[in-house]
Amino acid sequence: MNSKERLVGAVTFQPVDRVPVIPVALSQGSKLLNMDLPTYQKNGVHIANGQLKLLEQLEHDAVFGVPHVVEDLVPWGSPLTYYKNGSPTLSKTVIRKFEDIVDLKVPDPSDSLETKESLKAINILAKEVGHHTAVIGALIAPFSLPSMLMGTGPFMRLLLEEDKSGDKYLKMLLDKCRRYVVSWAKQMVEQGADIIVMADGIASETVISRRLFQKYVHPLVIETIKEIPVPVVYEAVGSTQGILDLIATTGAVVAIIDYKDNLEECKKIAQGKIAIMGNFNNIEMLYWNSIRTQLEVKKAINKAADGYGYVLSSQGPEIPYDVPFEVIETMVRATKEFGKYK
Amino acid sequence: MSTITFLEKQKKKLENQLRVLWSQINYCEDIETSSLALSDYLFNMKKIYMDYTRNENYITLMAERTKQKIDLQLSLFLDGLDKMIQLRENYSEINVKIMELNKDNIEVDKHLRQTFALLQSVSSQTKVLAINANIEAHRLGAQGAVFKIIASEVRKLSDITNESSSNITNTTSKLTSQTSEMTQILNENSNTLINVVEELEQGKDSFVSMYQDSENIVNESMVLDDKLLAIYELIEKVNVMVEYNRASYTNVKKILREQVDLTKEMLHDFNQELGVPTNGFSLIDSTDLYKSFYKSFKEENVEQCISLIQHALEKGEEASFITTHILERTVETVGKEQIDRLVPLSEIYVNGRIIEACMDILLPLLEKDHKKENLGKVIIGNAYGDYHALGRQIISTFLRMAGFDVTDLGLSVSNEAFVEAVKEQRSNLICVSALILHTAEEVVQLRDLLDKNGLQHVKILVGGAPFNFEPRLVQKVKADAMAANGIEAIKVAKELLGLMHRKVEYK
């Protein structure tokens, strides 16, 4: 059974040999290639090579064709500031006042150096290992994209004001973002992405209430996923347990859950409806060692590997650059050793 | 001053006192309610302990059972090892004997070969003798017939001797070679045995250390069990204390009510003296104001909250009273309610917006009346490279409400700008907000820069997702403390600036 078969089987609740393991190691490839992070992140060939090297060493169950999701903002006109030890940040707000939303043009997602390079990386990975290992493309979900275009505070104001006194700009903005996301996902799929991870940074119960999720996020995610031709992994980035039942009806095949979510409870809610993936505390991983990692793997498997439908991973957005490599290695090795489905 | 003016002034003071008394009664009620919630938490803690251990030193017993199993295995192992060592010694003895036997065999072989050579020589001479005897017998003719027979038999004897000695030599050689082979095999076996015993002896050390570890685990488990029990007992004591406190607050409330009645009577007397009818309106009003404000706050109705405050101010309520007894109290109560559930950021954001809108009305009045509480200057900003304003804005609002003089430096603030602001404002506290890990790590440089500028006394309070995920990060970035929300930020800021009696170590 190869990784792709294992992953597909596991997330569709079919018998597979073991729990699949996907470390979201987007930046670690640069270390393996002995190059600084910005150089690595800006070049599709490097990204692909880094992922291939990682796969060669770890033999885990999927590779990522993107270095981060912040790149989604570049085609909208927000350049990035790069750092030597983490993901880039945005250096410009695209929407300065609500009125700007009316004239906001939806750009071509591949209209930036960064996104072009990601497509290149996906293409290389698909050709090299796509026949046995799933190639993952990742992007920002349409509900969270606006908060990056205008800042979380202003978006929150827009959301809450229009939730109270009627729609004016919100629907228009979310629709523009949805069109962008669908187009970006399709381009990734064209280059060979088997799965799309949709990161919804402000959709979890950590940021908005279940009511707001139900009213705004849920229909938007359904509409978006409907148009993406490959399986979608949905990540609400934050507490997911209270909305997991809703996520299960969006059409997503996997939901990434937060470290604070109760893995056992989430498994019960999701069983047979949607697979779950997670939920190592990625910041805490900075302080783990091999033994601790093995214990965490065992704990997670005891809680969630009952009746398939579980992928061992960390919570989003990624494993930090400075997490010791032995921790990631142990995460994969221990899952292979102890990751038996019950 | 005329008596009437004096009486009116005293009446006003009494009315104020009455409002404060009502507010105190309300606080007592809040404490009673939260004491009940506290009792529930304590009950749940006790239940967790009982469900887990059933009060039977659960962990120690499990550790002890494991230790005993290891002990048994260790005994079996040591027993086996002793037997192996005995076997190795036996093997050595056999080996020595076999080697001696081999040596003897070689010696026997050597002697036999010498004897064989001698026999061959005897046989050869006998053969020559037989041939000569045969010739002589032939020469003698009929008289030599018997002699010919003897010669022929002597030749046969020579051949038999020759063949037999050759057979003996071959057999002995075979025996010697087999013995040598056997010695080699035995040698190899003996070496394997020696190696195995060596490995087992090495394993013995780790086995023994494993046993010692298991013994340590048992000892540590006993300590842990004791500590858990100690915590359990403390919980029980706290529970009793909470109950007593609740009873005390009920009594305080009763006393305050008596005080209220007394004040009411006094007010009634004042009114009679002044010849005005007793008006209970403003007395009930402050309680109603709190209830209405709290309700609107919960409903996230900014407009209604503002309107209630404006209305109260118009009716003569003091800004300081509204800030402390209405606004802060509402925030405290809501904060307590939020402990037990996940509060979405959107809700905190709305709460912050309401507080901000109310403070916009109240602050100028407080400043005008010189009643604005000044807890000190605070600098706040997002870490360098961080562009996530929401958390920072919320914390800023809460700190302002509490009476801090907040200077907000905004998004992605360089460490130099933080230091500059501290010097300019003579502030002793910097609050840094960060949503991304590597921007959070900027705080290390900020600490260094502060120290280099002789500002070691300036404290750093941090907040944001990475710190919530892993509180040890606070220590790593050399910050002094973290706060997860607005209420906590007020408390921690006060503590860091030495404004509270209790000093808490957050690291």
Short mmCIF file of N, CA and C in Angstrom, two decimals, chain B residues 13-113:
data_model
loop_
_atom_site.label_atom_id
_atom_site.label_comp_id
_atom_site.label_asym_id
_atom_site.label_seq_id
_atom_site.Cartn_x
_atom_site.Cartn_y
_atom_site.Cartn_z
N LYS B 13 -24.77 63.89 50.24
CA LYS B 13 -23.74 62.94 50.65
C LYS B 13 -24.36 61.60 51.02
N LEU B 14 -25.50 61.72 51.74
CA LEU B 14 -26.18 60.47 52.14
C LEU B 14 -26.67 59.69 50.92
N GLU B 15 -27.18 60.44 49.95
CA GLU B 15 -27.65 59.77 48.72
C GLU B 15 -26.50 59.05 48.03
N ASN B 16 -25.35 59.74 48.00
CA ASN B 16 -24.17 59.09 47.41
C ASN B 16 -23.80 57.84 48.19
N GLN B 17 -23.85 57.99 49.51
CA GLN B 17 -23.51 56.85 50.35
C GLN B 17 -24.46 55.68 50.09
N LEU B 18 -25.72 56.03 49.90
CA LEU B 18 -26.72 55.00 49.63
C LEU B 18 -26.42 54.25 48.33
N ARG B 19 -26.01 55.05 47.33
CA ARG B 19 -25.66 54.41 46.05
C ARG B 19 -24.49 53.45 46.23
N VAL B 20 -23.49 53.92 47.00
CA VAL B 20 -22.32 53.07 47.24
C VAL B 20 -22.74 51.81 48.00
N LEU B 21 -23.64 52.00 48.98
CA LEU B 21 -24.09 50.84 49.74
C LEU B 21 -24.79 49.82 48.84
N TRP B 22 -25.63 50.34 47.95
CA TRP B 22 -26.32 49.44 47.02
C TRP B 22 -25.32 48.71 46.14
N SER B 23 -24.32 49.46 45.70
CA SER B 23 -23.30 48.86 44.86
C SER B 23 -22.55 47.77 45.62
N GLN B 24 -22.29 48.07 46.92
CA GLN B 24 -21.61 47.06 47.74
C GLN B 24 -22.47 45.81 47.90
N ILE B 25 -23.76 46.03 48.07
CA ILE B 25 -24.67 44.87 48.19
C ILE B 25 -24.63 44.05 46.91
N ASN B 26 -24.63 44.78 45.79
CA ASN B 26 -24.57 44.06 44.51
C ASN B 26 -23.26 43.27 44.38
N TYR B 27 -22.17 43.89 44.82
CA TYR B 27 -20.88 43.18 44.79
C TYR B 27 -20.94 41.92 45.64
N CYS B 28 -21.58 42.07 46.82
CA CYS B 28 -21.71 40.90 47.70
C CYS B 28 -22.46 39.79 46.97
N GLU B 29 -23.51 40.19 46.27
CA GLU B 29 -24.29 39.20 45.52
C GLU B 29 -23.43 38.53 44.45
N ASP B 30 -22.61 39.37 43.77
CA ASP B 30 -21.70 38.81 42.75
C ASP B 30 -20.76 37.78 43.38
N ILE B 31 -20.23 38.17 44.55
CA ILE B 31 -19.27 37.26 45.20
C ILE B 31 -19.97 35.98 45.63
N GLU B 32 -21.21 36.13 46.12
CA GLU B 32 -21.97 34.92 46.50
C GLU B 32 -22.15 34.01 45.29
N THR B 33 -22.50 34.61 44.16
CA THR B 33 -22.72 33.82 42.95
C THR B 33 -21.42 33.15 42.51
N SER B 34 -20.34 33.95 42.50
CA SER B 34 -19.10 33.33 42.04
C SER B 34 -18.57 32.32 43.05
N SER B 35 -18.93 32.49 44.33
CA SER B 35 -18.53 31.49 45.32
C SER B 35 -19.20 30.15 45.01
N LEU B 36 -20.44 30.23 44.57
CA LEU B 36 -21.14 29.00 44.19
C LEU B 36 -20.44 28.33 43.03
N ALA B 37 -20.07 29.16 42.04
CA ALA B 37 -19.36 28.61 40.87
C ALA B 37 -18.03 28.01 41.32
N LEU B 38 -17.37 28.70 42.26
CA LEU B 38 -16.09 28.21 42.77
C LEU B 38 -16.26 26.86 43.46
N SER B 39 -17.34 26.74 44.23
CA SER B 39 -17.63 25.46 44.88
C SER B 39 -17.81 24.36 43.85
N ASP B 40 -18.48 24.69 42.76
CA ASP B 40 -18.68 23.70 41.70
C ASP B 40 -17.35 23.25 41.12
N TYR B 41 -16.47 24.24 40.85
CA TYR B 41 -15.14 23.89 40.31
C TYR B 41 -14.41 22.95 41.28
N LEU B 42 -14.48 23.31 42.56
CA LEU B 42 -13.76 22.51 43.56
C LEU B 42 -14.34 21.11 43.64
N PHE B 43 -15.66 21.03 43.53
CA PHE B 43 -16.31 19.72 43.55
C PHE B 43 -15.83 18.88 42.37
N ASN B 44 -15.76 19.53 41.19
CA ASN B 44 -15.29 18.81 40.00
C ASN B 44 -13.84 18.36 40.16
N MET B 45 -13.03 19.21 40.79
CA MET B 45 -11.63 18.83 41.01
C MET B 45 -11.55 17.60 41.91
N LYS B 46 -12.36 17.62 42.94
CA LYS B 46 -12.38 16.47 43.86
C LYS B 46 -12.85 15.21 43.13
N LYS B 47 -13.84 15.40 42.27
CA LYS B 47 -14.39 14.26 41.55
C LYS B 47 -13.32 13.67 40.60
N ILE B 48 -12.59 14.56 39.94
CA ILE B 48 -11.53 14.08 39.04
C ILE B 48 -10.52 13.24 39.82
N TYR B 49 -10.17 13.73 40.99
CA TYR B 49 -9.21 13.00 41.82
C TYR B 49 -9.77 11.63 42.22
N MET B 50 -11.01 11.64 42.67
CA MET B 50 -11.60 10.38 43.14
C MET B 50 -11.79 9.40 41.99
N ASP B 51 -12.26 9.90 40.84
CA ASP B 51 -12.46 9.02 39.70
C ASP B 51 -11.14 8.41 39.25
N TYR B 52 -10.09 9.19 39.34
CA TYR B 52 -8.80 8.72 38.83
C TYR B 52 -8.14 7.74 39.79
N THR B 53 -8.07 8.13 41.05
CA THR B 53 -7.29 7.29 41.97
C THR B 53 -8.15 6.40 42.85
N ARG B 54 -9.42 6.73 42.96
CA ARG B 54 -10.32 6.09 43.92
C ARG B 54 -9.67 6.07 45.30
N ASN B 55 -8.80 7.02 45.49
CA ASN B 55 -8.12 7.20 46.77
C ASN B 55 -7.33 5.97 47.19
N GLU B 56 -6.79 5.26 46.22
CA GLU B 56 -6.09 4.02 46.57
C GLU B 56 -4.65 4.02 46.07
N ASN B 57 -4.04 5.14 46.09
CA ASN B 57 -2.66 5.24 45.61
C ASN B 57 -2.47 4.54 44.26
N TYR B 58 -3.35 4.85 43.38
CA TYR B 58 -3.45 4.20 42.08
C TYR B 58 -2.11 4.14 41.34
N ILE B 59 -1.45 5.30 41.24
CA ILE B 59 -0.21 5.36 40.47
C ILE B 59 0.87 4.51 41.13
N THR B 60 0.98 4.63 42.45
CA THR B 60 2.01 3.86 43.16
C THR B 60 1.78 2.37 42.98
N LEU B 61 0.52 1.96 43.09
CA LEU B 61 0.24 0.53 42.96
C LEU B 61 0.63 0.02 41.58
N MET B 62 0.29 0.83 40.58
CA MET B 62 0.61 0.41 39.21
C MET B 62 2.12 0.32 39.05
N ALA B 63 2.81 1.31 39.59
CA ALA B 63 4.28 1.32 39.49
C ALA B 63 4.86 0.14 40.24
N GLU B 64 4.30 -0.15 41.40
CA GLU B 64 4.80 -1.25 42.23
C GLU B 64 4.62 -2.59 41.49
N ARG B 65 3.45 -2.74 40.86
CA ARG B 65 3.19 -3.99 40.11
C ARG B 65 4.23 -4.15 39.00
N THR B 66 4.50 -3.05 38.29
CA THR B 66 5.48 -3.09 37.20
C THR B 66 6.85 -3.44 37.77
N LYS B 67 7.17 -2.84 38.91
CA LYS B 67 8.47 -3.10 39.52
C LYS B 67 8.59 -4.59 39.87
N GLN B 68 7.52 -5.13 40.42
CA GLN B 68 7.57 -6.54 40.82
C GLN B 68 7.78 -7.45 39.61
N LYS B 69 7.13 -7.09 38.51
CA LYS B 69 7.30 -7.90 37.28
C LYS B 69 8.75 -7.83 36.83
N ILE B 70 9.30 -6.62 36.85
CA ILE B 70 10.69 -6.46 36.44
C ILE B 70 11.60 -7.25 37.39
N ASP B 71 11.25 -7.22 38.67
CA ASP B 71 12.03 -7.92 39.68
C ASP B 71 12.06 -9.42 39.37
N LEU B 72 10.88 -9.96 39.06
CA LEU B 72 10.76 -11.39 38.76
C LEU B 72 11.61 -11.73 37.53
N GLN B 73 11.47 -10.91 36.50
CA GLN B 73 12.22 -11.14 35.28
C GLN B 73 13.72 -11.05 35.54
N LEU B 74 14.08 -10.11 36.40
CA LEU B 74 15.50 -9.92 36.71
C LEU B 74 16.05 -11.15 37.42
N SER B 75 15.27 -11.71 38.36
CA SER B 75 15.71 -12.92 39.06
C SER B 75 15.91 -14.06 38.07
N LEU B 76 14.92 -14.24 37.17
CA LEU B 76 15.02 -15.30 36.17
C LEU B 76 16.27 -15.09 35.30
N PHE B 77 16.47 -13.85 34.95
CA PHE B 77 17.59 -13.50 34.10
C PHE B 77 18.91 -13.82 34.81
N LEU B 78 19.01 -13.40 36.07
CA LEU B 78 20.26 -13.61 36.81
C LEU B 78 20.52 -15.10 37.01
N ASP B 79 19.44 -15.85 37.26
CA ASP B 79 19.54 -17.30 37.42
C ASP B 79 20.09 -17.92 36.14
N GLY B 80 19.48 -17.52 35.00
CA GLY B 80 19.91 -18.01 33.70
C GLY B 80 21.36 -17.65 33.44
N LEU B 81 21.73 -16.44 33.82
CA LEU B 81 23.09 -15.98 33.58
C LEU B 81 24.09 -16.83 34.37
N ASP B 82 23.72 -17.13 35.63
CA ASP B 82 24.60 -17.98 36.45
C ASP B 82 24.82 -19.33 35.79
N LYS B 83 23.73 -19.89 35.27
CA LYS B 83 23.81 -21.21 34.62
C LYS B 83 24.71 -21.13 33.40
N MET B 84 24.56 -20.04 32.67
CA MET B 84 25.37 -19.86 31.47
C MET B 84 26.85 -19.76 31.85
N ILE B 85 27.11 -19.06 32.94
CA ILE B 85 28.52 -18.90 33.38
C ILE B 85 29.08 -20.27 33.77
N GLN B 86 28.24 -21.07 34.47
CA GLN B 86 28.65 -22.43 34.86
C GLN B 86 28.96 -23.25 33.61
N LEU B 87 28.07 -23.12 32.63
CA LEU B 87 28.22 -23.85 31.37
C LEU B 87 29.53 -23.44 30.69
N ARG B 88 29.78 -22.13 30.73
CA ARG B 88 31.00 -21.62 30.10
C ARG B 88 32.23 -22.25 30.79
N GLU B 89 32.16 -22.37 32.12
CA GLU B 89 33.29 -22.97 32.84
C GLU B 89 33.44 -24.45 32.49
N ASN B 90 32.30 -25.17 32.45
CA ASN B 90 32.34 -26.59 32.07
C ASN B 90 32.96 -26.74 30.70
N TYR B 91 32.51 -25.86 29.83
CA TYR B 91 33.00 -25.89 28.46
C TYR B 91 34.52 -25.71 28.44
N SER B 92 35.00 -24.81 29.25
CA SER B 92 36.44 -24.55 29.30
C SER B 92 37.18 -25.80 29.74
N GLU B 93 36.60 -26.45 30.77
CA GLU B 93 37.25 -27.67 31.27
C GLU B 93 37.30 -28.74 30.19
N ILE B 94 36.13 -28.94 29.52
CA ILE B 94 36.07 -29.95 28.45
C ILE B 94 37.11 -29.61 27.39
N ASN B 95 37.17 -28.36 27.11
CA ASN B 95 38.08 -27.90 26.07
C ASN B 95 39.53 -28.27 26.42
N VAL B 96 39.88 -28.02 27.67
CA VAL B 96 41.25 -28.34 28.11
C VAL B 96 41.50 -29.83 27.96
N LYS B 97 40.50 -30.62 28.39
CA LYS B 97 40.68 -32.08 28.33
C LYS B 97 40.81 -32.55 26.88
N ILE B 98 39.95 -32.01 26.04
CA ILE B 98 39.99 -32.41 24.63
C ILE B 98 41.34 -32.04 24.03
N MET B 99 41.83 -30.87 24.44
CA MET B 99 43.11 -30.45 23.90
C MET B 99 44.21 -31.41 24.33
N GLU B 100 44.11 -31.85 25.60
CA GLU B 100 45.10 -32.82 26.10
C GLU B 100 45.00 -34.12 25.30
N LEU B 101 43.76 -34.56 25.10
CA LEU B 101 43.50 -35.79 24.35
C LEU B 101 44.08 -35.67 22.95
N ASN B 102 43.88 -34.55 22.38
CA ASN B 102 44.39 -34.29 21.04
C ASN B 102 45.91 -34.40 21.02
N LYS B 103 46.48 -33.79 22.07
CA LYS B 103 47.95 -33.83 22.18
C LYS B 103 48.41 -35.28 22.28
N ASP B 104 47.71 -36.08 23.14
CA ASP B 104 48.06 -37.51 23.32
C ASP B 104 47.95 -38.24 22.00
N ASN B 105 46.86 -37.93 21.31
CA ASN B 105 46.61 -38.58 20.02
C ASN B 105 47.75 -38.35 19.05
N ILE B 106 48.18 -37.10 19.02
CA ILE B 106 49.28 -36.75 18.11
C ILE B 106 50.54 -37.57 18.49
N GLU B 107 50.72 -37.67 19.83
CA GLU B 107 51.89 -38.43 20.34
C GLU B 107 51.76 -39.90 19.91
N VAL B 108 50.56 -40.48 20.14
CA VAL B 108 50.29 -41.89 19.78
C VAL B 108 50.55 -42.09 18.29
N ASP B 109 50.03 -41.15 17.51
CA ASP B 109 50.19 -41.22 16.06
C ASP B 109 51.68 -41.26 15.70
N LYS B 110 52.40 -40.35 16.40
CA LYS B 110 53.84 -40.27 16.13
C LYS B 110 54.51 -41.62 16.43
N HIS B 111 54.20 -42.17 17.64
CA HIS B 111 54.79 -43.47 18.03
C HIS B 111 54.39 -44.56 17.07
N LEU B 112 53.14 -44.56 16.68
CA LEU B 112 52.65 -45.61 15.77
C LEU B 112 53.37 -45.53 14.44
N ARG B 113 53.57 -44.25 14.00
CA ARG B 113 54.28 -44.10 12.72
C ARG B 113 55.71 -44.66 12.82
#
